[in-house]
Coordinates of N, CA and C in Angstrom, one line a residue:
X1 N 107.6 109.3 93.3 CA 106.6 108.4 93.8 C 105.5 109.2 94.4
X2 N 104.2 108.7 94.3 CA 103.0 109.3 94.4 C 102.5 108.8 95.8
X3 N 102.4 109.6 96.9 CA 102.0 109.1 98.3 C 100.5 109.7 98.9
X4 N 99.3 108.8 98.9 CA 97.9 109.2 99.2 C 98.1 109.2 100.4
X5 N 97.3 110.6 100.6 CA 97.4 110.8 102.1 C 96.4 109.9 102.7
X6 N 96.4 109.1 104.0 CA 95.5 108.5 104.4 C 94.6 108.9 105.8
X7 N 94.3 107.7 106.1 CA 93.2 108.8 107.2 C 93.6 107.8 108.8
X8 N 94.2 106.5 108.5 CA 94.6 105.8 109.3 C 93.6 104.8 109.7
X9 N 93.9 103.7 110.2 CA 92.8 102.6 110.5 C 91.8 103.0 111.3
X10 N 92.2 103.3 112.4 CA 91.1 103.8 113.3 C 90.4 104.8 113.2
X11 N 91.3 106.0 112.5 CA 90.3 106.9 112.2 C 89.5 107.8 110.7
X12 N 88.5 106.7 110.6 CA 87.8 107.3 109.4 C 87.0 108.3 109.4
X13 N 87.0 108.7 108.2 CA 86.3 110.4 107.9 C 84.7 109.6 107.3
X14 N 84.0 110.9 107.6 CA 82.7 110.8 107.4 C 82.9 111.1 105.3
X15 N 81.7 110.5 104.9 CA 81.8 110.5 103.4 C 80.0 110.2 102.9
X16 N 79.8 111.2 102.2 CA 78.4 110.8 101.4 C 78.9 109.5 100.4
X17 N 77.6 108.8 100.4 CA 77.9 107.9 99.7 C 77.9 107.8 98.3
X18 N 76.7 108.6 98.1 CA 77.3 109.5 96.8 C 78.3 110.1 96.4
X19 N 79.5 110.4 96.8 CA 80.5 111.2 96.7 C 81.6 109.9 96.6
X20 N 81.2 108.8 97.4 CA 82.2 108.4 97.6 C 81.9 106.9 96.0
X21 N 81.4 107.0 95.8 CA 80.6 106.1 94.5 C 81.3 106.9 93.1
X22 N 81.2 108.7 93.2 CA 82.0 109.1 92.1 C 82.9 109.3 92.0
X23 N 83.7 109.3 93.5 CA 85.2 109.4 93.2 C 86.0 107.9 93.4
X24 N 85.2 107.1 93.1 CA 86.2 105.8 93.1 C 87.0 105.4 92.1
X25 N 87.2 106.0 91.3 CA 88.1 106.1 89.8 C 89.7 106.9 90.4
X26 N 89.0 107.7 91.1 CA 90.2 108.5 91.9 C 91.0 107.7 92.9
X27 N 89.9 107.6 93.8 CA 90.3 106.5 94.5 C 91.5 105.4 94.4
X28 N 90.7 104.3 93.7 CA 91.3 103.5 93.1 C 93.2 103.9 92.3
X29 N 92.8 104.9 91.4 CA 93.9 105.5 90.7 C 94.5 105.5 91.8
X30 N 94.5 106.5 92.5 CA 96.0 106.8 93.9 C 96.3 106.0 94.5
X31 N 95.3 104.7 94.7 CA 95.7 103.4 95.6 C 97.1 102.9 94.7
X32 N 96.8 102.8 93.0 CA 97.1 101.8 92.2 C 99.0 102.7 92.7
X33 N 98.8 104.0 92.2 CA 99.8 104.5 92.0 C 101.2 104.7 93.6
X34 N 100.4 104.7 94.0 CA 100.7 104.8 96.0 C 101.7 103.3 95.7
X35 N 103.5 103.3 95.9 CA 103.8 102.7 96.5 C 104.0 101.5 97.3
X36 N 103.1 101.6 98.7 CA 103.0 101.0 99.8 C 101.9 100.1 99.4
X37 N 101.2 98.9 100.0 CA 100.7 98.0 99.9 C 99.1 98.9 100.4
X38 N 98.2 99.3 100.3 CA 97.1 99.8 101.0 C 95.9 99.6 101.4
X39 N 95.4 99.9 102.2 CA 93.8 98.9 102.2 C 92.8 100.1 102.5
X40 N 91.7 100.0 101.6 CA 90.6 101.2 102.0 C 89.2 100.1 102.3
X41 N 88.4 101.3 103.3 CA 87.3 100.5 103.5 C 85.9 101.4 103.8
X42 N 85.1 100.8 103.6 CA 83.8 102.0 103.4 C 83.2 101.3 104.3
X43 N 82.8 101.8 105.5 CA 81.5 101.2 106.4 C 80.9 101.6 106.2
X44 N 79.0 100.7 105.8 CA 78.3 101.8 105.7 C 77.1 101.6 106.9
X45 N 76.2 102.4 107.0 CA 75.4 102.0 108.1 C 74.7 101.4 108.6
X46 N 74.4 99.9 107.7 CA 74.3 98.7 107.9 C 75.3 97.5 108.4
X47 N 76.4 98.2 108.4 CA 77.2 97.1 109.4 C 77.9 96.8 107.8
X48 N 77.5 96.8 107.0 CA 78.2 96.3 105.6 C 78.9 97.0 105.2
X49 N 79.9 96.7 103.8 CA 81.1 97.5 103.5 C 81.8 96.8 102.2
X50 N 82.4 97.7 101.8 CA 83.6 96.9 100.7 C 84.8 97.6 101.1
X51 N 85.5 97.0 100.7 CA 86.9 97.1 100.9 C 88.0 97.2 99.8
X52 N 89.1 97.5 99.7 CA 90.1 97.7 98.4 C 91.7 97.1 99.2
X53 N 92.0 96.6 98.6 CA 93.3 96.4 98.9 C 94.4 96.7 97.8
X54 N 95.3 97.4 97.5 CA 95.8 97.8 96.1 C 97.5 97.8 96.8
X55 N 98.5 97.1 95.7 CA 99.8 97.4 95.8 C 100.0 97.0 94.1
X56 N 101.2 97.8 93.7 CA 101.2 97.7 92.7 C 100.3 97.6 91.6
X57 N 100.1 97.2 90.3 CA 99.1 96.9 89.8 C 98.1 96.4 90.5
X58 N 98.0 95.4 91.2 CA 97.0 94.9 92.0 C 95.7 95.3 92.3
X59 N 94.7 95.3 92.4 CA 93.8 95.8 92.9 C 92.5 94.8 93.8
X60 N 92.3 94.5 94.5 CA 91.3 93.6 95.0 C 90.0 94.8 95.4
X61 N 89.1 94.3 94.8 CA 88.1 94.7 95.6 C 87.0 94.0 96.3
X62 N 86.3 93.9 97.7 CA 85.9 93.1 98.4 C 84.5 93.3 98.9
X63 N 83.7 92.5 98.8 CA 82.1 93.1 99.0 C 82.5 92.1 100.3
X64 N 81.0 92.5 101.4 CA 80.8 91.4 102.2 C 80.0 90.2 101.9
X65 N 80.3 89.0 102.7 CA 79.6 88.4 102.1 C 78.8 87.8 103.3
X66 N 77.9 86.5 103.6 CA 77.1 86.4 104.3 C 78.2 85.4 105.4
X67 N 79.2 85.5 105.0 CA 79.9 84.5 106.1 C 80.6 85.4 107.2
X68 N 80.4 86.5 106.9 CA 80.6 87.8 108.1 C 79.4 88.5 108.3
X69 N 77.8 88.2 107.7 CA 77.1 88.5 108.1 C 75.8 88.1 108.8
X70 N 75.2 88.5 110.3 CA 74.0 87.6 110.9 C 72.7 87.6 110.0
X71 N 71.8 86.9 110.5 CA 70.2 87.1 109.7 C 69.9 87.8 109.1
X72 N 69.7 89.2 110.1 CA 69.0 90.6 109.7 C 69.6 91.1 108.6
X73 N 70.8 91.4 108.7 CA 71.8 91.7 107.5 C 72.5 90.8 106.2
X74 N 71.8 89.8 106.6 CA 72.8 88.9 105.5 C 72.3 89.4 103.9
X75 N 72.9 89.0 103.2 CA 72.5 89.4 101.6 C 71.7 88.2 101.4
X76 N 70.9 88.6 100.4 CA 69.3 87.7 100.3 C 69.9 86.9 99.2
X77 N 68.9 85.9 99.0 CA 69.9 85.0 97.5 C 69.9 85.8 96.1
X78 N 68.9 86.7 95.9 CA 69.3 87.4 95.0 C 69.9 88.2 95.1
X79 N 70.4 88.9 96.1 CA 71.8 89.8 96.0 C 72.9 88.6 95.6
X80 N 72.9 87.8 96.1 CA 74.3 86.9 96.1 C 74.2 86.7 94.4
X81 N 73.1 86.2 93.6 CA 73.2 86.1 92.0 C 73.1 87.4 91.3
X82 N 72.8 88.3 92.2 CA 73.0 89.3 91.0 C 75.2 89.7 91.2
X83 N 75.3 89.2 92.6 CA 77.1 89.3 93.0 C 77.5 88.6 91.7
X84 N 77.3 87.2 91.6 CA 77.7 85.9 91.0 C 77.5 86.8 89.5
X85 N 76.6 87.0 89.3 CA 76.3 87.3 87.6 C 76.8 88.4 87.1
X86 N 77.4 89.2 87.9 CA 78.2 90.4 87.5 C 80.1 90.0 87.4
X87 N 79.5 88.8 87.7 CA 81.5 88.6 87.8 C 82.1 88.4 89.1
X88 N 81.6 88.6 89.9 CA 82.4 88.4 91.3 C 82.3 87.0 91.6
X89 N 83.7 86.8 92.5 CA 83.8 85.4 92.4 C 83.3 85.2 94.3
X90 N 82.6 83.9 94.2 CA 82.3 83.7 95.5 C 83.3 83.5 97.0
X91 N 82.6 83.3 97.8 CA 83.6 83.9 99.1 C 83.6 82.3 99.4
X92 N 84.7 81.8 100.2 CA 84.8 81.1 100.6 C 85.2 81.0 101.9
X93 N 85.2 79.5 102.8 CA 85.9 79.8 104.5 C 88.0 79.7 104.1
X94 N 87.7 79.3 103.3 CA 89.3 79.0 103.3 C 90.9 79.5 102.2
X95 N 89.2 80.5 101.7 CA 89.8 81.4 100.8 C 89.5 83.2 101.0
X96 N 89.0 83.7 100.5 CA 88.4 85.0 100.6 C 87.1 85.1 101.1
X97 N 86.7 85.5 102.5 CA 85.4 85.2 102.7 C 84.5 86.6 102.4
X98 N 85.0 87.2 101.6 CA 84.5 87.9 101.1 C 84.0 87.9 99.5
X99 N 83.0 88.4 99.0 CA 83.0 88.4 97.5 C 84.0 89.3 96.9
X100 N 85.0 88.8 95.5 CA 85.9 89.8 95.3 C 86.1 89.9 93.7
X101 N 86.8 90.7 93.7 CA 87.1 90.9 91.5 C 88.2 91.6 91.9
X102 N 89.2 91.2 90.9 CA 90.5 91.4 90.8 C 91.0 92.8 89.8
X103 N 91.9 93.0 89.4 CA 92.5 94.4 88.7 C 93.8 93.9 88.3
X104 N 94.7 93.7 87.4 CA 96.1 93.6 87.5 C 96.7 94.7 86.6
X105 N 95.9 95.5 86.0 CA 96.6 97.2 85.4 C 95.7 98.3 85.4
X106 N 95.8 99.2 85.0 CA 95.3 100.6 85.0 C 94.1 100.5 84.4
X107 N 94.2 99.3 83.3 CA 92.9 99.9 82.3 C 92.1 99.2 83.0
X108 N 91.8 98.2 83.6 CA 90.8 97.8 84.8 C 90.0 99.1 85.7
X109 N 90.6 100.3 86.1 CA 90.0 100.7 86.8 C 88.6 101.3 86.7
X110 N 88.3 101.7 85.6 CA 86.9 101.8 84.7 C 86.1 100.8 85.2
X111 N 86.2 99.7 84.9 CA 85.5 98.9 85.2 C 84.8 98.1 86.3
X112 N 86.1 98.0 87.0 CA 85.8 98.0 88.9 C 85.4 99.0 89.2
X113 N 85.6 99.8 89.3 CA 85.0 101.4 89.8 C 82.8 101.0 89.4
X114 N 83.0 100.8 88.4 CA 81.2 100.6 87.9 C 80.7 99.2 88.6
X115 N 81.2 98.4 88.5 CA 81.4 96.8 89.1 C 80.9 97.8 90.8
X116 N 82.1 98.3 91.4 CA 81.2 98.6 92.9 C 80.6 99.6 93.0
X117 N 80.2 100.5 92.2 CA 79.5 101.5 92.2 C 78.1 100.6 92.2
X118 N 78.0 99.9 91.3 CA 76.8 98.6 91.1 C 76.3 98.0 92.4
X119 N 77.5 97.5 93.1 CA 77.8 97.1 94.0 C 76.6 97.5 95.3
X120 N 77.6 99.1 95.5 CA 77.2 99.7 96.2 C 75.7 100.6 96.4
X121 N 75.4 100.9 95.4 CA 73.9 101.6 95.2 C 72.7 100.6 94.8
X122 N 72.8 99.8 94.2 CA 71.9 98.6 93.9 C 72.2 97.4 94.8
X123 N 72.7 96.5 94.6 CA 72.9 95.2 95.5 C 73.0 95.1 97.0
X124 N 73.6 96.5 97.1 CA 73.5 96.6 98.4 C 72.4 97.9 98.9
X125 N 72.0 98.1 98.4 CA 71.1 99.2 98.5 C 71.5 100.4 99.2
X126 N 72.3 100.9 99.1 CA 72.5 102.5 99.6 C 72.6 103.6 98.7
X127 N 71.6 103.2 97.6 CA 72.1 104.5 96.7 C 70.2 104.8 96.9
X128 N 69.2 104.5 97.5 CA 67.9 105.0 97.5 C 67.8 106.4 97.9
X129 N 68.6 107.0 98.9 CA 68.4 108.3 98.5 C 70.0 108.9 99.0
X130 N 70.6 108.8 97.6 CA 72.4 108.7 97.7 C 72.8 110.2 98.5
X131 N 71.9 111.2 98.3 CA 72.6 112.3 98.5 C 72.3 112.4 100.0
X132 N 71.4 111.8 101.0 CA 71.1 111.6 102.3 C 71.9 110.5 102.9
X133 N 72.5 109.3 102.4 CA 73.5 108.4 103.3 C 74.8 108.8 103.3
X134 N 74.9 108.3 104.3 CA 76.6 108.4 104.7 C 76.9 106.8 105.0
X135 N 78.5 107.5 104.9 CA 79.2 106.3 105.0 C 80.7 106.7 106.1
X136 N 81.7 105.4 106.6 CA 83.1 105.9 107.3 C 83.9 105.3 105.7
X137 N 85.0 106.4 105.7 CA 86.1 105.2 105.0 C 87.0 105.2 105.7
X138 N 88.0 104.4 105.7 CA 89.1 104.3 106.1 C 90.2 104.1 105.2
X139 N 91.5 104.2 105.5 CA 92.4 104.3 104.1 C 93.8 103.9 104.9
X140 N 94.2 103.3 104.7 CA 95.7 102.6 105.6 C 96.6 102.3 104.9
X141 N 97.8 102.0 105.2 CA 98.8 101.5 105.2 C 99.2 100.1 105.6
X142 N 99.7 99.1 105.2 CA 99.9 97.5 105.7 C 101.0 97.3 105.6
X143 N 101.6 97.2 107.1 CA 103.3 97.0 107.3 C 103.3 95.8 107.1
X144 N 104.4 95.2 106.0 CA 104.6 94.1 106.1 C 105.9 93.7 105.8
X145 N 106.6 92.2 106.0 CA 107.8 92.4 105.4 C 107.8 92.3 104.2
X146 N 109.2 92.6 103.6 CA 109.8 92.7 102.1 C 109.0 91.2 101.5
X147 N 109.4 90.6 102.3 CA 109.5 88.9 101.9 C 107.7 88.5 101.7
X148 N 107.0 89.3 102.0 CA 105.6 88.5 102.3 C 104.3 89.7 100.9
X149 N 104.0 89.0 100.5 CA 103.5 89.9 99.2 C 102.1 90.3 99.7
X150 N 101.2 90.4 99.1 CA 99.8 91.3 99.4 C 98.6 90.1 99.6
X151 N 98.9 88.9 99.4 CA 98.1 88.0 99.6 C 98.3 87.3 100.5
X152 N 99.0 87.1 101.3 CA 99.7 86.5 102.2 C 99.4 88.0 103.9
X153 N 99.6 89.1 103.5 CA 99.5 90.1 104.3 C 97.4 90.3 104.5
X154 N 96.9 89.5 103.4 CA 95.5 89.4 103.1 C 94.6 88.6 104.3
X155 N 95.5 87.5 104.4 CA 95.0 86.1 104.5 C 95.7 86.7 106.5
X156 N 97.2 87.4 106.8 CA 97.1 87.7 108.3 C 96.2 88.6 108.5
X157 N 95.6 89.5 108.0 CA 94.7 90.0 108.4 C 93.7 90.1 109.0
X158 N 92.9 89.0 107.8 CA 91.6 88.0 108.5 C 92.1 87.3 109.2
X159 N 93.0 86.8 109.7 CA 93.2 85.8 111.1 C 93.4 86.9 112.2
X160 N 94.3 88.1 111.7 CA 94.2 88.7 113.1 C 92.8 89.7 113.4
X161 N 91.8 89.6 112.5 CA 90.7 90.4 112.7 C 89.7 89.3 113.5
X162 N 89.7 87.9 113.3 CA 89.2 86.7 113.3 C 89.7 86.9 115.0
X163 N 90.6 86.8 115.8 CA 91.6 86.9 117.0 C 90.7 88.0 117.5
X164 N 91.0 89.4 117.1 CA 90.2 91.0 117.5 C 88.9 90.5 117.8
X165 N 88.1 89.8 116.7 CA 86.5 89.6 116.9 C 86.5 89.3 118.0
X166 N 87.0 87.9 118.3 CA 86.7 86.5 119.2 C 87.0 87.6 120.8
X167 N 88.4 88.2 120.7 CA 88.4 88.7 122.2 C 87.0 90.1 122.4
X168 N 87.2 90.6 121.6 CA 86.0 91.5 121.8 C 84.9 91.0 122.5
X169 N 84.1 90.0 121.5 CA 83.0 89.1 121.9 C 83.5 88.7 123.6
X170 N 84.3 88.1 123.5 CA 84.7 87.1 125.4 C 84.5 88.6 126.0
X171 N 84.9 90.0 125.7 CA 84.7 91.3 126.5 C 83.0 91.3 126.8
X172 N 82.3 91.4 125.5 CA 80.9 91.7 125.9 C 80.3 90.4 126.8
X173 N 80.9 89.3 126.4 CA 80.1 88.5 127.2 C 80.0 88.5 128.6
X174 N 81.6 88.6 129.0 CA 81.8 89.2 130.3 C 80.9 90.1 131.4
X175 N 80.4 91.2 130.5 CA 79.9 91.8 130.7 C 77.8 91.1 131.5
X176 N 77.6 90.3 131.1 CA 76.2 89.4 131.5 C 76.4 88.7 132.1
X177 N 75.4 88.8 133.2 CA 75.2 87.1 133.8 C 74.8 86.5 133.1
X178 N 74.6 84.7 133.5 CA 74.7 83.9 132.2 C 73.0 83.7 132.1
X179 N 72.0 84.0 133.3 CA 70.9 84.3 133.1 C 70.0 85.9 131.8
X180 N 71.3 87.0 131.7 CA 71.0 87.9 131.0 C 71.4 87.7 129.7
X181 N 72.0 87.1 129.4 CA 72.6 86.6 128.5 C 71.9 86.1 127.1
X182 N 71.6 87.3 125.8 CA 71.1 86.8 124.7 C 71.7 85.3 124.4
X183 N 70.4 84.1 124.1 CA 71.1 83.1 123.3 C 70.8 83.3 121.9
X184 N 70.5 84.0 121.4 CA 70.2 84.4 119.8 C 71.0 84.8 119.1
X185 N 72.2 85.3 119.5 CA 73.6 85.6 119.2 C 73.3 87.5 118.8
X186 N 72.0 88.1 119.3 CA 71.9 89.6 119.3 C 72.6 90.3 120.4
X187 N 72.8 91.7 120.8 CA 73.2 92.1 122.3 C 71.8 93.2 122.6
X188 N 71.5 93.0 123.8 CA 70.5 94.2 124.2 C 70.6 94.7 123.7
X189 N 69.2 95.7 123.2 CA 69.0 97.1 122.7 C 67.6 97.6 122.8
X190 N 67.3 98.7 122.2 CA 65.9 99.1 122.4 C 64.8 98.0 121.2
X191 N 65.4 97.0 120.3 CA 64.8 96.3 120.0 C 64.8 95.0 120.8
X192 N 65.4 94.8 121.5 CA 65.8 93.8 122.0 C 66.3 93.6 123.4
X193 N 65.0 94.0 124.3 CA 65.9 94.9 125.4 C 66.3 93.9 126.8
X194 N 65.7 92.3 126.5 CA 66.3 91.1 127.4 C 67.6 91.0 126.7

C-alpha cells in the first residue's frame, strides 16, 4: 500500500500556484492510491480555495461557492456559468455547498486535473501572473469509523466546520463593544478602520 506523506490540517506548506496547477495529476494520483480516506485543500489569497477529498476510487473535487462567500469575494454570475458550463454541478444548502465534479477511476484523473487547473487560473483568477502567487495546501487524513463511508464523513465535516465558524465569530464578537461593532458583517481594518 502506497502512503502520501501529508502535511496535517493545521499545518500547510507554502506552494506556487503554478506548481501546484502542474502537479495536480500527481496529486490526485497519490490521493486516489493512498489507502486512508484524505482531504487536500489549497487556500489561496483571496480567502478562496478548492478542495479534494479522495478514498478509494473516489475523487471529489470542490470549488467554493458563493454560499461560503461575502460580497467582495463572491464569484460574479459569470464565474458561476462558466462553473455550470464546464460541468460542475451546483452547490446547494443541503447538499454540497460547494461547486463539485466527481471521479470514480483512474482514467478520470486527466480530466479533473484540467477541469481545476481551468478552475483555478481562469475562473478564479489566479493564474494572471502564476509564477508570482502563492498559495497554503493542506493534505490530511479523516478518522472515521469503519461503518461511515466518505460521504457521510463529508457532510460531519461541514457541520463541524459550520460549529468551528459560529464559535470563532461569538470570540471576535466578544472582543467589541456593541457601539464598535461592524454591522456590515466586515471586522476593522485599514480599510475599514470603524
Amino acid at each position: 500500500m502506497t502512503y502520501m506523506q501529508l502535511t496535517g490540517e493545521s499545518d500547510p506548506t507554502d506552494v506556487a500556484v503554478s506548481s501546484f496547477v502542474a502537479n495536480l495529476p500527481e496529486l490526485l494520483g497519490a490521493m486516489r492510491r493512498d489507502p486512508r480516506c484524505l482531504v487536500a485543500i489549497c487556500d489561496f489569497t483571496d480567502f478562496r480555495y478548492v478542495q479534494f477529498w479522495a478514498e478509494g476510487d473516489v475523487i471529489i473535487a470542490e470549488c467554493i461557492s458563493n454560499l461560503n462567500l461575502t460580497d467582495e469575494m463572491a464569484l460574479t454570475p459569470d464565474q458561476e456559468a462558466q462553473l455550470e458550463s464546464s460541468g460542475w454541478a451546483a452547490p446547494s444548502r443541503d447538499g454540497s455547498p460547494n461547486w463539485s465534479q466527481r471521479i470514480c477511476d483512474v482514467s478520470g484523473i486527466g480530466e479533473l486535473s484540467r477541469a481545476v487547473a481551468h478552475v483555478v487560473t481562469d475562473i478564479l483568477g489566479q493564474g494572471s501572473t502564476p509564477d508570482g502567487v502563492m498559495a497554503e495546501l493542506r493534505t490530511f487524513e479523516v478518522r472515521r469509523s469503519p461503518s461511515k463511508d466518505m460521504e457521510a464523513a463529508r457532510h460531519d465535516s461541514r457541520r463541524n466546520r459550520e460549529q468551528l465558524d459560529a464559535a470563532a465569530w461569538e470570540s471576535i464578537v466578544e472582543q467589541f463593544d456593541d457601539e464598535d461593532f461592524p454591522t456590515d458583517g466586515t471586522l476593522p481594518g485599514e480599510d475599514n478602520p470603524q
